[in-house]
XYZ file of N, CA, C and O in Angstrom:
804
model
N 101.003 142.120 158.415
C 100.855 140.675 158.339
C 99.834 140.306 157.273
O 100.048 139.435 156.441
N 98.680 140.960 157.313
C 97.657 140.689 156.303
C 98.158 141.040 154.912
O 97.860 140.352 153.935
N 98.924 142.131 154.841
C 99.460 142.544 153.536
C 100.397 141.491 152.975
O 100.353 141.157 151.787
N 101.273 140.941 153.801
C 102.203 139.907 153.323
C 101.460 138.644 152.920
O 101.813 137.994 151.936
N 100.423 138.293 153.668
C 99.620 137.120 153.302
C 98.935 137.342 151.965
O 98.885 136.463 151.112
N 98.403 138.563 151.766
C 97.737 138.879 150.510
C 98.710 138.812 149.343
O 98.408 138.265 148.283
N 99.926 139.399 149.570
C 100.945 139.329 148.513
C 101.320 137.883 148.211
O 101.515 137.504 147.057
N 101.432 137.081 149.262
C 101.767 135.671 149.066
C 100.686 134.965 148.281
O 100.959 134.160 147.387
N 99.419 135.266 148.581
C 98.288 134.644 147.856
C 98.280 135.079 146.399
O 98.079 134.273 145.501
N 98.548 136.379 146.185
C 98.584 136.896 144.814
C 99.707 136.237 144.037
O 99.551 135.834 142.882
N 100.892 136.091 144.668
C 102.022 135.450 143.991
C 101.713 133.996 143.661
O 102.021 133.511 142.562
N 101.083 133.285 144.615
C 100.746 131.883 144.349
C 99.707 131.787 143.243
O 99.760 130.881 142.391
N 98.761 132.724 143.238
C 97.753 132.728 142.180
C 98.392 133.018 140.840
O 98.038 132.438 139.820
N 99.377 133.928 140.859
C 100.080 134.231 139.606
C 100.860 133.016 139.111
O 100.914 132.733 137.912
N 101.493 132.268 140.040
C 102.225 131.054 139.648
C 101.271 130.035 139.054
O 101.542 129.424 138.021
N 100.100 129.867 139.739
C 99.089 128.937 139.210
C 98.616 129.384 137.845
O 98.444 128.568 136.925
N 98.424 130.705 137.711
C 97.976 131.241 136.423
C 99.018 131.001 135.343
O 98.694 130.637 134.213
N 100.295 131.190 135.710
C 101.363 130.962 134.730
C 101.382 129.488 134.291
O 101.550 129.174 133.116
N 101.215 128.603 135.274
C 101.212 127.177 134.939
C 100.061 126.854 133.996
O 100.228 126.119 133.014
N 98.888 127.388 134.312
C 97.746 127.160 133.433
C 97.977 127.787 132.066
O 97.574 127.237 131.041
N 98.641 128.955 132.080
C 98.938 129.617 130.814
C 99.858 128.751 129.967
O 99.633 128.533 128.774
N 100.941 128.218 130.587
C 101.866 127.360 129.848
C 101.170 126.094 129.359
O 101.383 125.639 128.232
N 100.325 125.536 130.238
C 99.606 124.328 129.830
C 98.685 124.641 128.663
O 98.586 123.876 127.703
N 98.021 125.777 128.729
C 97.107 126.167 127.658
C 97.856 126.432 126.362
O 97.424 126.031 125.278
N 99.009 127.132 126.496
C 99.794 127.405 125.294
C 100.301 126.119 124.659
O 100.309 125.973 123.431
N 100.726 125.163 125.505
C 101.192 123.881 124.971
C 100.056 123.139 124.292
O 100.200 122.624 123.180
N 98.898 123.113 124.972
C 97.735 122.454 124.378
C 97.288 123.186 123.121
O 96.938 122.573 122.118
N 97.315 124.516 123.191
C 96.905 125.309 122.039
C 97.829 125.100 120.855
O 97.393 125.034 119.711
N 99.147 124.984 121.143
C 100.086 124.722 120.061
C 99.820 123.386 119.402
O 99.808 123.257 118.189
N 99.600 122.350 120.227
C 99.252 121.039 119.675
C 97.945 121.073 118.929
O 97.778 120.436 117.893
N 97.009 121.849 119.492
C 95.698 121.957 118.846
C 95.823 122.644 117.493
O 95.228 122.217 116.516
N 96.596 123.721 117.449
C 96.763 124.426 116.180
C 97.436 123.525 115.143
O 97.113 123.554 113.966
N 98.391 122.684 115.613
C 99.026 121.737 114.710
C 98.008 120.728 114.195
O 97.986 120.402 113.013
N 97.126 120.257 115.097
C 96.083 119.309 114.681
C 95.124 119.957 113.704
O 94.719 119.352 112.717
N 94.755 121.209 113.997
C 93.842 121.919 113.102
C 94.491 122.138 111.747
O 93.865 121.986 110.697
N 95.793 122.503 111.764
C 96.490 122.713 110.496
C 96.567 121.417 109.703
O 96.392 121.397 108.489
N 96.827 120.312 110.413
C 96.871 119.019 109.735
C 95.517 118.658 109.173
O 95.389 118.172 108.056
N 94.466 118.899 109.967
C 93.107 118.593 109.509
C 92.725 119.479 108.334
O 91.991 119.065 107.439
N 93.236 120.710 108.327
C 92.890 121.634 107.241
C 93.531 121.202 105.928
O 93.047 121.539 104.860
N 94.639 120.424 106.004
C 95.304 119.979 104.785
C 94.554 118.839 104.120
O 94.761 118.564 102.950
N 93.711 118.144 104.902
C 92.956 117.038 104.344
C 91.498 117.423 104.271
O 90.972 118.061 105.184
N 90.793 117.004 103.210
C 89.392 117.407 103.029
C 88.447 116.565 103.861
O 87.581 115.891 103.360
N 88.642 116.557 105.209
C 87.791 115.759 106.072
C 86.757 116.609 106.791
O 85.849 116.066 107.402
N 86.919 117.934 106.785
C 85.974 118.806 107.475
C 84.834 119.130 106.521
O 85.039 119.719 105.471
N 83.661 118.707 106.907
C 82.493 118.925 106.055
C 81.980 120.350 106.223
O 82.304 121.021 107.216
N 81.153 120.828 105.278
C 80.632 122.198 105.388
C 79.789 122.424 106.644
O 79.733 123.553 107.144
N 79.154 121.379 107.168
C 78.335 121.540 108.367
C 79.118 121.232 109.641
O 78.528 121.064 110.718
N 80.454 121.188 109.543
C 81.275 120.908 110.715
C 81.232 122.084 111.701
O 81.256 123.252 111.294
N 81.175 121.784 113.021
C 81.187 122.858 114.020
C 82.574 123.446 114.254
O 82.716 124.381 115.044
N 83.581 122.904 113.575
C 84.956 123.337 113.833
C 85.191 124.826 113.580
O 85.791 125.496 114.424
N 84.737 125.398 112.460
C 84.967 126.840 112.261
C 84.349 127.693 113.374
O 84.957 128.662 113.832
N 83.147 127.328 113.813
C 82.521 128.080 114.899
C 83.301 127.971 116.196
O 83.473 128.965 116.924
N 83.784 126.756 116.499
C 84.579 126.565 117.717
C 85.879 127.355 117.665
O 86.314 127.930 118.675
N 86.502 127.396 116.495
C 87.740 128.174 116.360
C 87.475 129.662 116.540
O 88.288 130.390 117.155
N 86.332 130.130 116.025
C 85.980 131.544 116.223
C 85.739 131.831 117.703
O 86.160 132.872 118.237
N 85.057 130.898 118.397
C 84.830 131.076 119.837
C 86.151 131.053 120.597
O 86.332 131.812 121.559
N 87.076 130.198 120.191
C 88.372 130.159 120.860
C 89.123 131.478 120.667
O 89.799 131.966 121.584
N 89.020 132.032 119.463
C 89.677 133.318 119.220
C 89.097 134.396 120.133
O 89.830 135.236 120.686
N 87.762 134.366 120.306
C 87.137 135.338 121.204
C 87.630 135.147 122.636
O 87.892 136.128 123.355
N 87.764 133.890 123.064
C 88.282 133.617 124.406
C 89.734 134.066 124.540
O 90.148 134.576 125.598
N 90.505 133.886 123.473
C 91.906 134.347 123.502
C 91.965 135.866 123.626
O 92.797 136.410 124.384
N 91.101 136.578 122.890
C 91.043 138.039 123.022
C 90.645 138.448 124.443
O 91.198 139.407 125.014
N 89.690 137.707 125.003
C 89.266 137.994 126.378
C 90.407 137.774 127.355
O 90.592 138.551 128.299
N 91.210 136.715 127.102
C 92.361 136.452 127.961
C 93.373 137.597 127.883
O 93.908 138.038 128.902
N 93.633 138.092 126.676
C 94.582 139.194 126.529
C 94.089 140.436 127.283
O 94.870 141.119 127.951
N 92.804 140.699 127.141
C 92.244 141.861 127.838
C 92.331 141.689 129.349
O 92.679 142.629 130.080
N 92.036 140.486 129.842
C 92.102 140.232 131.285
C 93.529 140.314 131.787
O 93.787 140.808 132.903
N 94.483 139.841 130.987
C 95.890 139.884 131.398
C 96.411 141.315 131.453
O 97.345 141.622 132.216
N 95.840 142.201 130.653
C 96.323 143.591 130.605
C 95.738 144.456 131.712
O 96.199 145.582 131.931
N 94.721 143.970 132.412
C 94.074 144.788 133.454
C 94.953 144.872 134.703
O 95.572 143.897 135.103
N 94.971 146.059 135.307
C 95.738 146.307 136.528
C 94.877 147.155 137.464
O 94.836 148.381 137.375
N 94.139 146.502 138.352
C 93.257 147.219 139.276
C 93.665 147.026 140.734
O 92.862 147.205 141.645
N 94.907 146.609 140.957
C 95.345 146.334 142.322
C 95.539 147.639 143.101
O 95.893 148.678 142.544
N 95.319 147.557 144.424
C 95.550 148.700 145.306
C 97.016 148.830 145.676
O 97.408 149.791 146.322
N 97.836 147.852 145.240
C 99.235 147.821 145.670
C 100.181 148.126 144.523
O 101.261 147.585 144.424
N 99.761 148.931 143.613
C 100.635 149.331 142.520
C 100.159 148.748 141.201
O 99.015 148.353 141.042
N 101.086 148.702 140.270
C 100.754 148.250 138.919
C 100.788 146.716 138.856
O 101.587 146.124 138.144
N 99.919 146.102 139.641
C 99.810 144.653 139.682
C 98.354 144.261 139.495
O 97.456 145.021 139.844
N 98.100 143.064 138.961
C 96.710 142.640 138.801
C 96.059 142.355 140.146
O 96.696 141.855 141.071
N 94.807 142.690 140.234
C 94.055 142.425 141.452
C 93.563 140.985 141.460
O 93.726 140.251 140.490
N 92.929 140.600 142.562
C 92.386 139.259 142.666
C 91.325 139.034 141.581
O 91.272 137.973 140.938
N 90.512 140.036 141.338
C 89.480 139.941 140.313
C 90.110 139.814 138.926
O 89.655 139.023 138.092
N 91.194 140.600 138.695
C 91.894 140.509 137.413
C 92.449 139.102 137.183
O 92.311 138.523 136.100
N 93.082 138.566 138.223
C 93.650 137.230 138.100
C 92.566 136.174 137.886
O 92.745 135.217 137.133
N 91.425 136.364 138.559
C 90.330 135.413 138.389
C 89.786 135.451 136.965
O 89.441 134.422 136.385
N 89.718 136.665 136.407
C 89.282 136.775 135.018
C 90.261 136.083 134.073
O 89.858 135.448 133.085
N 91.567 136.221 134.399
C 92.583 135.541 133.601
C 92.395 134.032 133.690
O 92.425 133.305 132.690
N 92.181 133.545 134.932
C 91.989 132.113 135.136
C 90.746 131.637 134.400
O 90.746 130.593 133.731
N 89.642 132.410 134.507
C 88.404 132.033 133.819
C 88.603 131.995 132.308
O 88.094 131.083 131.615
N 89.342 132.999 131.802
C 89.596 133.037 130.358
C 90.426 131.840 129.920
O 90.142 131.197 128.895
N 91.457 131.507 130.713
C 92.282 130.353 130.384
C 91.484 129.048 130.449
O 91.638 128.176 129.607
N 90.629 128.944 131.475
C 89.806 127.748 131.599
C 88.847 127.620 130.403
O 88.604 126.526 129.890
N 88.310 128.776 129.983
C 87.454 128.755 128.799
C 88.209 128.300 127.568
O 87.676 127.534 126.737
N 89.464 128.748 127.430
C 90.284 128.332 126.286
C 90.555 126.832 126.344
O 90.459 126.118 125.335
N 90.889 126.361 127.570
C 91.150 124.924 127.730
C 89.909 124.106 127.377
O 89.973 123.104 126.658
N 88.739 124.537 127.895
C 87.493 123.820 127.585
C 87.196 123.847 126.089
O 86.775 122.836 125.506
N 87.418 125.021 125.482
C 87.149 125.131 124.043
C 88.127 124.261 123.244
O 87.734 123.634 122.245
N 89.393 124.220 123.695
C 90.363 123.353 123.029
C 89.928 121.897 123.102
O 90.078 121.134 122.137
N 89.379 121.493 124.250
C 88.915 120.115 124.391
C 87.760 119.836 123.432
O 87.692 118.763 122.817
N 86.855 120.803 123.291
C 85.751 120.638 122.341
C 86.277 120.500 120.911
O 85.788 119.672 120.125
N 87.282 121.324 120.578
C 87.862 121.264 119.234
C 88.536 119.918 119.004
O 88.396 119.302 117.935
N 89.283 119.443 120.025
C 89.940 118.143 119.908
C 88.901 117.037 119.718
O 89.081 116.120 118.907
N 87.778 117.128 120.454
C 86.721 116.127 120.308
C 86.159 116.129 118.886
O 85.918 115.071 118.292
N 85.939 117.341 118.341
C 85.429 117.440 116.973
C 86.428 116.847 115.979
O 86.054 116.110 115.055
N 87.722 117.156 116.185
C 88.742 116.614 115.295
C 88.805 115.091 115.385
O 88.962 114.407 114.371
N 88.670 114.575 116.611
C 88.678 113.116 116.775
C 87.492 112.481 116.069
O 87.628 111.450 115.396
N 86.291 113.096 116.228
C 85.111 112.552 115.558
C 85.271 112.638 114.037
O 84.907 111.716 113.303
N 85.842 113.769 113.583
C 86.052 113.931 112.139
C 87.037 112.898 111.613
O 86.824 112.289 110.554
N 88.123 112.677 112.379
C 89.116 111.681 111.968
C 88.511 110.284 111.965
O 88.767 109.474 111.068
N 87.669 109.991 112.989
C 87.025 108.677 113.043
C 86.076 108.484 111.859
O 86.043 107.416 111.245
N 85.313 109.547 111.555
C 84.406 109.457 110.406
C 85.198 109.271 109.117
O 84.796 108.500 108.232
N 86.327 109.988 109.008
C 87.164 109.841 107.804
C 87.723 108.429 107.711
O 87.791 107.844 106.632
N 88.124 107.859 108.864
C 88.641 106.492 108.873
C 87.563 105.500 108.447
O 87.807 104.584 107.653
N 86.344 105.713 108.984
C 85.231 104.831 108.607
C 84.938 104.944 107.114
O 84.737 103.929 106.423
N 84.909 106.186 106.616
C 84.664 106.385 105.190
C 85.760 105.747 104.347
O 85.485 105.121 103.317
N 87.011 105.897 104.812
C 88.131 105.307 104.080
C 88.019 103.788 104.051
O 88.248 103.162 103.015
N 87.641 103.190 105.204
C 87.480 101.739 105.244
C 86.340 101.288 104.333
O 86.458 100.284 103.621
N 85.239 102.078 104.322
C 84.115 101.732 103.454
C 84.532 101.821 101.982
O 84.181 100.968 101.166
N 85.287 102.884 101.648
C 85.746 103.035 100.274
C 86.704 101.909 99.885
O 86.667 101.413 98.751
N 87.559 101.516 100.838
C 88.489 100.419 100.558
C 87.723 99.123 100.299
O 88.047 98.365 99.375
N 86.679 98.868 101.126
C 85.863 97.665 100.923
C 85.143 97.712 99.577
O 85.082 96.713 98.844
N 84.607 98.898 99.249
C 83.923 99.042 97.962
C 84.890 98.837 96.804
O 84.568 98.173 95.813
N 86.092 99.407 96.934
C 87.109 99.245 95.888
C 87.492 97.780 95.715
O 87.610 97.282 94.583
N 87.658 97.073 96.844
C 87.991 95.650 96.780
C 86.878 94.870 96.090
O 87.134 93.996 95.241
N 85.619 95.200 96.454
C 84.474 94.519 95.832
C 84.437 94.786 94.322
O 84.210 93.868 93.521
N 84.671 96.052 93.943
C 84.656 96.395 92.524
C 85.789 95.697 91.776
O 85.614 95.233 90.645
N 86.967 95.637 92.414
C 88.089 94.961 91.773
C 87.785 93.475 91.580
O 88.083 92.895 90.535
N 87.182 92.856 92.621
C 86.832 91.443 92.513
C 85.798 91.220 91.414
O 85.923 90.300 90.586
N 84.758 92.080 91.405
C 83.727 91.957 90.371
C 84.315 92.163 88.982
O 83.982 91.443 88.034
N 85.192 93.170 88.869
C 85.815 93.436 87.571
C 86.670 92.261 87.124
O 86.646 91.874 85.952
N 87.412 91.673 88.072
C 88.232 90.513 87.723
C 87.367 89.336 87.294
O 87.666 88.653 86.301
N 86.258 89.110 88.024
C 85.342 88.026 87.652
C 84.729 88.283 86.271
O 84.601 87.354 85.462
N 84.358 89.551 86.027
C 83.792 89.891 84.713
C 84.816 89.657 83.599
O 84.472 89.149 82.524
N 86.065 90.057 83.862
C 87.109 89.840 82.851
C 87.314 88.347 82.579
O 87.454 87.922 81.431
N 87.326 87.555 83.663
C 87.500 86.113 83.486
C 86.327 85.510 82.708
O 86.527 84.673 81.814
N 85.108 85.938 83.066
C 83.931 85.423 82.366
C 83.946 85.827 80.894
O 83.642 85.025 80.005
N 84.331 87.086 80.638
C 84.401 87.567 79.259
C 85.461 86.800 78.463
O 85.230 86.405 77.312
N 86.614 86.566 79.094
C 87.678 85.824 78.415
C 87.232 84.389 78.127
O 87.502 83.850 77.043
N 86.522 83.782 79.101
C 86.040 82.421 78.890
C 85.017 82.373 77.751
O 85.079 81.497 76.886
N 84.089 83.331 77.761
C 83.075 83.372 76.702
C 83.712 83.631 75.344
O 83.324 83.030 74.329
N 84.713 84.522 75.304
C 85.417 84.802 74.056
C 86.125 83.558 73.539
O 86.123 83.276 72.330
N 86.740 82.797 74.459
C 87.404 81.565 74.063
C 86.398 80.563 73.491
O 86.664 79.909 72.473
N 85.212 80.463 74.140
C 84.183 79.564 73.638
C 83.717 79.980 72.245
O 83.553 79.132 71.349
N 83.494 81.280 72.064
C 83.058 81.760 70.757
C 84.129 81.528 69.695
O 83.821 81.176 68.545
N 85.398 81.713 70.083
C 86.491 81.468 69.139
C 86.522 80.001 68.733
O 86.705 79.664 67.547
N 86.337 79.106 69.714
C 86.314 77.675 69.395
C 85.126 77.329 68.495
O 85.269 76.533 67.547
N 83.957 77.912 68.785
C 82.786 77.668 67.948
C 83.016 78.154 66.517
O 82.659 77.470 65.545
N 83.630 79.325 66.385
C 83.919 79.858 65.047
C 84.897 78.955 64.308
O 84.742 78.690 63.100
N 85.911 78.451 65.034
C 86.874 77.549 64.405
C 86.200 76.243 63.982
O 86.467 75.713 62.886
N 85.312 75.740 64.826
C 84.570 74.520 64.461
C 83.704 74.755 63.228
O 83.605 73.883 62.346
N 83.050 75.922 63.160
C 82.241 76.241 61.984
C 83.104 76.308 60.730
O 82.704 75.822 59.654
N 84.298 76.892 60.840
C 85.191 76.957 59.681
C 85.609 75.551 59.234
O 85.657 75.247 58.036
N 85.910 74.689 60.218
C 86.297 73.324 59.873
C 85.147 72.570 59.195
O 85.357 71.866 58.193
N 83.926 72.734 59.749
C 82.769 72.072 59.133
C 82.512 72.603 57.727
O 82.144 71.863 56.813
N 82.719 73.919 57.548
C 82.525 74.513 56.215
C 83.547 73.958 55.227
O 83.208 73.644 54.074
N 84.789 73.811 55.680
C 85.815 73.231 54.815
C 85.449 71.795 54.437
O 85.593 71.382 53.277
N 84.984 71.037 55.448
C 84.589 69.658 55.169
C 83.411 69.603 54.179
O 83.384 68.758 53.282
N 82.460 70.529 54.376
C 81.304 70.585 53.474
C 81.742 70.914 52.048
O 81.277 70.299 51.073
N 82.654 71.892 51.935
C 83.157 72.263 50.607
C 83.889 71.083 49.978
O 83.743 70.794 48.768
N 84.683 70.353 50.781
C 85.412 69.204 50.248
C 84.443 68.115 49.780
O 84.620 67.515 48.698
N 83.399 67.858 50.563
C 82.401 66.862 50.175
C 81.677 67.277 48.901
O 81.416 66.449 48.004
N 81.372 68.581 48.821
C 80.678 69.072 47.623
C 81.570 68.896 46.398
O 81.087 68.504 45.316
N 82.847 69.164 46.522
C 83.765 68.969 45.397
C 83.839 67.487 45.001
O 83.873 67.151 43.806
N 83.881 66.628 46.034
C 83.915 65.194 45.741
C 82.649 64.768 44.991
O 82.713 63.981 44.019
N 81.488 65.291 45.455
C 80.237 64.952 44.783
C 80.221 65.467 43.351
O 79.775 64.765 42.420
N 80.719 66.694 43.164
C 80.773 67.244 41.809
C 81.692 66.408 40.922
O 81.403 66.173 39.737
N 82.809 65.947 41.503
C 83.725 65.110 40.713
C 83.056 63.794 40.358
O 83.195 63.280 39.215
N 82.327 63.206 41.349
C 81.623 61.950 41.065
C 80.551 62.138 39.986
O 80.384 61.282 39.101
N 79.817 63.257 40.076
C 78.785 63.536 39.068
C 79.426 63.706 37.695
O 78.929 63.169 36.675
N 80.539 64.434 37.629
C 81.224 64.622 36.337
C 81.718 63.294 35.789
O 81.598 62.995 34.580
N 82.255 62.442 36.699
C 82.740 61.129 36.276
C 81.586 60.257 35.788
O 81.693 59.533 34.779
N 80.453 60.364 36.528
C 79.276 59.578 36.120
C 78.769 60.059 34.762
O 78.401 59.239 33.901
N 78.733 61.359 34.561
C 78.291 61.900 33.266
C 79.202 61.417 32.150
O 78.746 61.060 31.059
N 80.528 61.446 32.447
C 81.471 60.985 31.423
C 81.252 59.491 31.124
O 81.322 59.049 29.981
N 80.992 58.696 32.182
C 80.717 57.272 31.989
C 79.460 57.048 31.169
O 79.429 56.177 30.273
N 78.439 57.821 31.424
C 77.196 57.720 30.644
C 77.442 58.075 29.179
O 76.900 57.437 28.261
N 78.280 59.100 28.963
C 78.565 59.509 27.593
C 79.277 58.396 26.842
O 78.953 58.074 25.682
N 80.250 57.783 27.500
C 80.995 56.687 26.862
C 80.065 55.521 26.585
O 80.098 54.894 25.493
N 79.214 55.202 27.544
C 78.265 54.102 27.362
C 77.313 54.389 26.209
O 77.069 53.532 25.345
N 76.799 55.622 26.228
C 75.885 55.997 25.143
C 76.592 55.937 23.779
O 76.000 55.508 22.759
N 77.860 56.374 23.789
C 78.621 56.339 22.539
C 78.822 54.898 22.077
O 78.690 54.565 20.871
N 79.126 53.990 23.012
C 79.310 52.582 22.678
C 78.007 51.971 22.158
O 77.996 51.202 21.175
N 76.916 52.315 22.877
C 75.614 51.797 22.429
C 75.294 52.286 21.022
O 74.833 51.524 20.149
N 75.555 53.596 20.820
C 75.277 54.153 19.485
C 76.164 53.478 18.433
O 75.725 53.140 17.312
N 77.421 53.272 18.790
C 78.346 52.615 17.857
C 77.885 51.196 17.536
O 77.902 50.747 16.374
N 77.515 50.457 18.605
C 77.027 49.090 18.407
C 75.738 49.073 17.575
O 75.540 48.178 16.719
N 74.879 50.077 17.832
C 73.623 50.148 17.061
C 73.928 50.375 15.583
O 73.345 49.746 14.684
N 74.861 51.285 15.295
C 75.232 51.560 13.909
C 75.846 50.306 13.280
O 75.577 49.946 12.120
N 76.679 49.626 14.078
C 77.315 48.415 13.574
C 76.271 47.337 13.257
O 76.337 46.649 12.216
N 75.308 47.213 14.150
C 74.230 46.229 13.939
C 73.426 46.569 12.679
O 73.087 45.690 11.853
N 73.129 47.822 12.549
C 72.378 48.257 11.358
C 73.186 47.966 10.097
O 72.668 47.493 9.063
N 74.475 48.228 10.149
C 75.345 47.967 8.992
C 75.368 46.483 8.645
O 75.349 46.091 7.473
N 75.447 45.643 9.712
C 75.445 44.205 9.497
C 74.132 43.733 8.873
O 74.116 42.891 7.965
N 73.048 44.263 9.382
C 71.723 43.889 8.846
C 71.612 44.286 7.381
O 71.139 43.528 6.523
N 72.100 45.480 7.079
C 72.039 45.971 5.695
C 72.922 45.085 4.808
O 72.558 44.705 3.679
N 74.104 44.760 5.321
C 75.021 43.924 4.538
C 74.422 42.553 4.285
O 74.533 41.982 3.187
N 73.785 41.937 5.284
C 73.175 40.627 5.152
C 72.028 40.691 4.127
O 71.851 39.758 3.330
N 71.290 41.695 4.135
C 70.168 41.830 3.199
C 70.698 41.971 1.765
O 70.094 41.471 0.804
N 71.792 42.653 1.612
C 72.352 42.848 0.260
C 72.849 41.513 -0.286
O 72.789 41.248 -1.480
N 73.389 40.675 0.588
C 73.879 39.383 0.147
C 72.736 38.480 -0.319
O 72.904 37.674 -1.215
N 71.631 38.573 0.270
C 70.491 37.766 -0.116
C 69.960 38.266 -1.430
O 69.426 37.528 -2.240
């Protein structure tokens, strides 16, 4: 009777162990996928505890294999209660370590998200500043272009006025020459008349 109860307890413990094993393998598979995904992105910093946790998990996995291979039962080539307990402890350690790894990955992902949001905000600020700078530069360039055009127009007007003044001066000089010539002619004529009148006397 005691033997059958013991066998029943061992079988139930083995079923529980198998369930925990399947749960651990499923969690471990998801965890390995998460780790592989995280490894593809440069979010794990050099001071991240993730490599150490993965090494500890590997040690726990080795311990689980060793515990699963032990056969110290008095009833043949079956694991004893102590063997099964070691298996359970090893699996529990793997589960706990997987949870620690998942927590680290979550914190790393959250930090990466925060950094990404900060970079996005910085990029938006830089784009806005750059756009404002471009607009200000374009406005200043337009003002300088208008000032240069105004200077060219004023220079043209100045040159035109100077030409007009030069033409007026040339015309005035020509008028003075004609006047002087007329005066000289009249003076010569007057002198001739005076000489002629004196000869008649």
